[in-house]
DNA sequence: CGCGTTTGACCGGCGC
DNA sequence: GCGCCGGTCAAACGCG
């Protein structure tokens, strides 16, 4: 009964996929049996948007309901279950749309709140060593519910050409355009490691040679992938091979990891309470690479951001739990799993 | 043995 | 339709 994931994944993916409009890749629902447990009793459902997100929702499902009964009746109820699957699929799609809309609205509100708080509480103990106030002064008009934020021009951290390029592909979908920023790091041209120490943990998922640059480009995702979908690309500059160009895409929704490799275990952040100032102010003891401001025309974003609570994850979990409490959904899922496994067993024999 | 990296396959968009 | 190209996937690899 315990099939490898490559055999389980495809049938489920073919039956239980939904297109999430905010992302290019569809939302897949991975199902596999829990280790050391009766597979008829517990299944784990993983909804993921990419290959590293499979721990986003970990909900133990009690699927004891009617497994044997469905075995008996599976021929007579196949069409009904297919219809049910379609209905659940459509419902899942609608829920995904609602969820993304809610997250977008939340992000907009959060940004406004942060600007408001920063303006009022302007003690500014945030000393990022790039303290010259290149942070664009927010006009802080509180009626800024204007859709300019949705248009993605709220915080221009990239060059003007890039902004034009980004605005070109705007569709009417209510998608908050994730910001793209470029940071330049100085390294030795000799090392080919193509990593920059920016305080966050990254997972490499690709490397390509590009057209007009002899050095390859490396693709990274944030290590805490399900909750944070920040990506970055690192490539050497064409002009100066000793400069690493890191292109960040999105913003972290979590604080920086402890970043001090020397003392491990102790002194770890318990940061669910207040805002953490993640940037190490002392230059001497800072092990992070400092971004380089190349010219006066290029703006460099300081690598410190403020984390925000993982409301998106919470929403997804709530959605998943409400979904798994639906007996229709569980019944349809159980039917799909057992039917596919039955087919698999038949074809293997 | 587990997990992160490597690396060729794969995919969609775009220009012709 | 075809080929190019940037981006992603995922099986294999390899290191601790
Ligand atoms: Zn992150």
XYZ file of C-alpha atoms (C1' of nucleotides) and ligand atoms in Angstrom:
382
model
C 0.000 0.000 0.000
C 2.859 2.382 0.659
C 3.624 3.667 -2.769
C 6.527 5.958 -3.450
C 5.502 9.576 -3.833
C 6.169 9.536 -7.539
C 3.422 7.025 -7.954
C 0.992 8.592 -5.596
C 1.502 12.151 -6.584
C 0.539 12.018 -10.200
C -2.925 10.541 -9.917
C -3.879 12.931 -7.184
C -2.454 15.805 -9.075
C -4.487 14.883 -12.057
C -7.676 14.878 -10.114
C -7.265 17.466 -7.448
C -5.581 20.444 -8.961
C -6.754 23.947 -8.925
C -5.334 27.019 -10.480
C -4.412 29.691 -8.055
C -4.698 32.919 -9.958
C -1.986 34.803 -8.159
C 0.669 32.295 -9.022
C 1.739 30.675 -12.194
C 2.071 27.210 -10.808
C -1.086 25.449 -9.807
C -1.901 24.444 -6.324
C -1.294 20.795 -5.969
C -2.677 18.604 -3.293
C -0.237 15.923 -2.406
C -1.483 12.955 -0.512
C 0.590 10.256 0.959
C 0.211 7.940 3.819
C 1.700 8.553 7.158
C 4.597 6.434 8.190
C 3.963 3.545 10.496
C 0.273 4.024 10.502
C -2.585 2.326 8.921
C -3.030 4.158 5.655
C -6.739 3.795 5.861
C -6.833 5.820 8.997
C -4.507 8.742 8.480
C -3.543 10.681 5.468
C -1.553 13.819 5.259
C -2.674 16.483 2.899
C -0.068 18.799 1.568
C -1.135 21.770 -0.400
C 1.771 23.332 -2.103
C 2.576 25.945 -4.638
C 5.990 24.613 -5.440
C 8.225 21.789 -4.636
C 9.406 23.044 -1.277
C 6.100 23.998 0.183
C 4.877 20.619 1.121
C 4.773 21.277 4.831
C 2.409 24.172 4.577
C -0.601 22.350 5.804
C -0.208 19.259 7.850
C -3.622 18.072 8.759
C -4.283 14.608 9.942
C -7.400 13.365 8.325
C -9.471 10.638 9.787
C -10.607 8.757 6.781
C -12.100 5.784 8.500
C -15.471 6.862 7.274
C -16.872 4.425 4.849
C -13.734 3.078 3.271
C -15.058 -0.421 3.076
C -18.479 0.772 2.137
C -16.984 2.743 -0.699
C -15.102 -0.295 -1.871
C -18.391 -2.017 -2.341
C -20.209 0.852 -3.890
C -17.385 2.396 -5.810
C -18.736 1.469 -9.184
C -22.146 2.883 -8.519
C -20.907 6.061 -6.973
C -18.092 6.876 -9.320
C -19.953 9.373 -11.385
C -21.419 11.029 -8.362
C -17.995 11.296 -6.846
C -16.601 12.747 -10.006
C -19.254 15.393 -9.888
C -18.476 15.941 -6.285
C -14.845 16.290 -7.097
C -15.644 18.896 -9.678
C -17.714 20.792 -7.210
C -15.024 20.627 -4.571
C -12.476 21.665 -7.129
C -14.470 24.720 -8.046
C -14.998 25.509 -4.413
C -11.322 25.171 -3.728
C -10.565 27.510 -6.553
C -12.983 30.053 -5.248
C -11.539 29.774 -1.795
C -8.078 30.278 -3.156
C -9.159 33.404 -4.916
C -10.775 34.696 -1.789
C -7.701 33.868 0.208
C -5.357 35.673 -2.111
C -7.643 38.666 -2.163
C -7.742 38.678 1.584
C -3.980 38.437 1.790
C -3.607 41.284 -0.646
C -5.926 43.459 1.352
C -4.108 42.524 4.478
C -0.780 43.465 2.992
C -2.082 46.812 1.908
C -3.484 47.531 5.326
C -0.342 46.371 7.001
C 1.794 48.602 4.881
C -0.362 51.570 5.721
C -0.238 50.749 9.386
C 3.504 50.417 9.342
C 3.923 53.713 7.613
C 1.631 55.334 10.107
C 3.452 53.837 13.046
C 6.819 54.738 11.647
C 5.742 58.272 11.115
C 4.359 58.776 14.577
C 6.911 56.776 16.430
C 9.849 58.334 14.703
C 12.481 57.649 17.283
C 14.337 55.808 14.577
C 16.566 53.499 16.495
C 16.884 51.615 13.277
C 20.515 52.231 12.478
C 21.224 50.314 9.370
C 24.571 51.861 8.617
C 22.912 53.017 5.452
C 21.128 55.522 7.595
C 21.075 58.353 5.069
C 17.359 58.595 4.593
C 17.068 57.133 1.189
C 13.940 55.484 2.410
C 11.436 57.355 0.387
C 9.462 59.591 2.636
C 5.957 58.374 2.625
C 3.433 61.111 2.103
C 1.428 59.367 4.808
C -1.856 60.579 3.648
C -4.103 58.230 5.478
C -6.559 58.060 2.647
C -3.903 56.166 0.759
C -6.252 53.300 0.121
C -5.755 54.372 -3.437
C -4.939 51.468 -5.631
C -1.476 52.813 -6.203
C -0.221 50.174 -3.848
C -1.840 47.544 -5.935
C -0.237 49.098 -8.930
C 3.071 48.300 -7.350
C 4.565 51.757 -7.397
C 4.396 52.251 -3.677
C 8.055 51.930 -2.921
C 10.273 52.379 -5.890
C 13.395 50.596 -4.975
C 14.511 49.854 -8.475
C 15.414 51.904 -11.436
C 12.935 53.659 -13.603
C 13.427 51.341 -16.502
C 12.573 48.439 -14.289
C 9.428 50.111 -13.111
C 8.307 50.635 -16.632
C 9.090 47.090 -17.418
C 7.138 45.887 -14.420
C 4.105 47.985 -15.095
C 3.934 46.661 -18.588
C 2.562 43.337 -17.576
C -0.099 44.486 -15.165
C -3.372 42.724 -15.596
C -6.648 43.530 -13.983
C -6.138 40.769 -11.470
C -5.895 42.052 -7.963
C -2.368 40.936 -7.466
C -0.079 42.942 -5.325
C 3.010 43.260 -7.399
C 5.882 41.916 -5.448
C 8.727 44.327 -5.325
C 11.992 43.658 -7.023
C 15.158 45.131 -5.700
C 18.764 44.878 -6.724
C 21.624 44.753 -4.302
C 25.233 44.764 -5.324
C 27.840 42.905 -3.347
C 31.551 43.137 -3.745
C 33.463 39.894 -3.687
C 36.607 38.459 -5.085
C 36.363 37.485 -8.676
C 38.175 34.285 -7.935
C 35.561 32.482 -5.907
C 32.833 30.954 -7.967
C 30.578 30.204 -5.045
C 27.931 32.677 -6.102
C 26.409 33.114 -2.679
C 25.982 36.257 -0.669
C 25.572 36.454 3.068
C 22.579 38.659 3.533
C 21.378 37.223 6.801
C 18.683 34.995 5.444
C 18.874 31.334 4.681
C 18.363 30.377 1.073
C 17.825 27.197 -0.816
C 19.212 26.942 -4.271
C 16.855 25.530 -6.817
C 18.488 26.225 -10.110
C 21.405 27.576 -12.014
C 21.433 28.669 -15.609
C 23.804 30.174 -18.037
C 22.337 33.284 -19.486
C 22.703 34.834 -22.825
C 24.977 37.762 -22.449
C 26.962 36.969 -19.362
C 29.709 34.409 -19.088
C 28.968 33.736 -15.441
C 25.949 31.634 -14.568
C 22.957 32.809 -12.646
C 21.855 31.061 -9.485
C 18.268 30.908 -8.298
C 17.432 30.810 -4.626
C 14.334 30.580 -2.530
C 13.952 31.532 1.076
C 14.630 28.568 3.305
C 11.321 28.797 5.104
C 9.618 28.319 1.813
C 5.975 27.664 2.605
C 5.415 30.725 4.647
C 7.782 32.997 2.834
C 8.023 33.015 -0.922
C 10.922 35.367 -1.400
C 13.215 34.502 -4.264
C 16.515 35.872 -5.333
C 18.820 35.581 -8.286
C 22.538 36.008 -7.990
C 24.814 36.630 -10.918
C 28.061 38.387 -11.506
C 27.915 41.724 -13.112
C 28.795 41.892 -16.747
C 30.948 44.958 -16.366
C 32.742 44.041 -13.191
C 33.161 40.348 -12.614
C 33.964 40.939 -8.974
C 30.523 42.340 -8.217
C 27.683 40.041 -7.412
C 24.269 41.302 -8.389
C 21.509 39.916 -6.205
C 17.970 40.456 -7.397
C 15.440 40.046 -4.641
C 11.829 39.365 -5.397
C 9.263 39.805 -2.671
C 9.624 40.598 0.978
C 10.259 38.320 3.884
C 7.408 37.875 6.285
C 9.578 36.639 9.112
C 12.581 37.954 11.001
C 16.086 37.186 9.999
C 17.481 33.983 11.417
C 19.879 34.330 14.250
C 22.791 34.772 11.873
C 25.367 34.184 14.559
C 26.844 30.843 13.770
C 29.339 31.004 16.589
C 26.877 30.796 19.454
C 24.360 28.199 18.641
C 21.440 27.115 20.737
C 21.495 29.864 23.287
C 20.393 33.382 22.665
C 17.996 32.581 19.930
C 15.320 35.000 19.081
C 11.891 34.459 20.437
C 10.436 37.118 18.299
C 6.726 36.553 18.283
C 6.365 39.519 20.554
C 7.692 42.772 19.276
C 9.638 43.957 16.320
C 13.184 42.792 16.177
C 15.930 44.937 14.852
C 17.682 42.363 12.740
C 20.423 44.529 11.312
C 23.613 44.263 13.218
C 24.664 47.799 13.818
C 28.233 47.110 14.713
C 30.207 46.915 11.548
C 33.160 45.180 13.055
C 31.355 42.169 14.441
C 28.980 41.930 11.541
C 29.551 38.875 9.444
C 27.151 39.889 6.777
C 28.266 41.144 3.466
C 27.638 44.803 3.032
C 25.841 45.872 -0.080
C 27.727 48.245 -2.285
C 26.234 51.401 -3.596
C 27.569 51.503 -7.076
C 26.539 54.804 -8.472
C 24.437 57.706 -7.410
C 21.638 56.792 -9.752
C 21.047 53.335 -8.391
C 19.207 53.058 -5.164
C 20.128 50.255 -2.851
C 17.627 48.828 -0.506
C 18.862 48.199 2.933
C 18.545 44.516 3.622
C 16.605 44.874 6.840
C 12.903 44.515 6.831
C 10.315 44.278 9.510
C 8.659 40.952 9.859
C 4.946 40.603 10.076
C 2.888 37.832 11.603
C 2.212 34.852 9.489
C -1.343 35.634 8.818
C -1.261 34.084 5.405
C -0.230 30.770 6.843
C -2.914 31.058 9.438
C -5.524 31.734 6.823
C -4.447 28.800 4.745
C -4.545 26.557 7.752
C -7.993 27.708 8.645
C -9.129 27.144 5.129
C -7.649 23.680 5.078
C -9.161 22.748 8.394
C -12.575 23.896 7.332
C -12.119 21.941 4.163
C -11.125 18.786 5.926
C -14.069 19.029 8.245
C -16.346 18.778 5.270
C -17.452 15.150 5.079
C -18.134 15.512 1.407
C -14.567 16.532 0.756
C -13.124 13.731 2.827
C -15.379 11.202 1.198
C -14.440 12.388 -2.263
C -10.790 12.385 -1.376
C -10.949 8.919 0.065
C -12.737 7.714 -3.001
C -10.175 9.271 -5.273
C -7.268 7.830 -3.337
C -8.659 4.364 -3.079
C -9.788 4.360 -6.661
C -6.428 5.424 -7.918
C -4.594 3.003 -5.747
C -6.878 0.269 -6.894
C -6.141 1.158 -10.484
C -2.470 1.249 -9.715
C -2.553 -2.163 -8.179
C -4.489 -3.552 -11.075
C -2.093 -2.182 -13.633
C 0.910 -3.380 -11.733
C -0.343 -6.929 -11.639
C 20.478 7.835 6.094
C 18.625 12.606 5.599
C 18.740 16.695 3.448
C 20.556 20.351 0.528
C 22.738 20.921 -3.956
C 23.467 19.700 -8.728
C 22.077 19.403 -13.260
C 19.611 17.975 -17.251
C 14.710 17.974 -18.460
C 10.789 20.544 -18.996
C 7.719 24.417 -19.696
C 5.718 28.735 -21.166
C 6.411 33.117 -23.396
C 8.093 35.454 -27.295
C 9.806 36.584 -31.831
C 10.101 34.967 -36.399
C 5.303 25.647 -35.880
C 10.006 26.274 -34.422
C 13.807 27.679 -31.870
C 15.546 30.541 -28.265
C 15.607 31.826 -23.540
C 14.634 32.576 -18.786
C 12.773 30.140 -15.071
C 11.440 25.921 -12.567
C 11.206 20.993 -11.499
C 12.881 16.851 -9.646
C 15.751 12.754 -9.774
C 20.377 11.858 -8.812
C 24.230 12.927 -6.251
C 27.051 13.638 -2.400
C 28.316 15.304 1.949
C 27.748 15.395 6.970
Zn 11.904 34.630 3.938
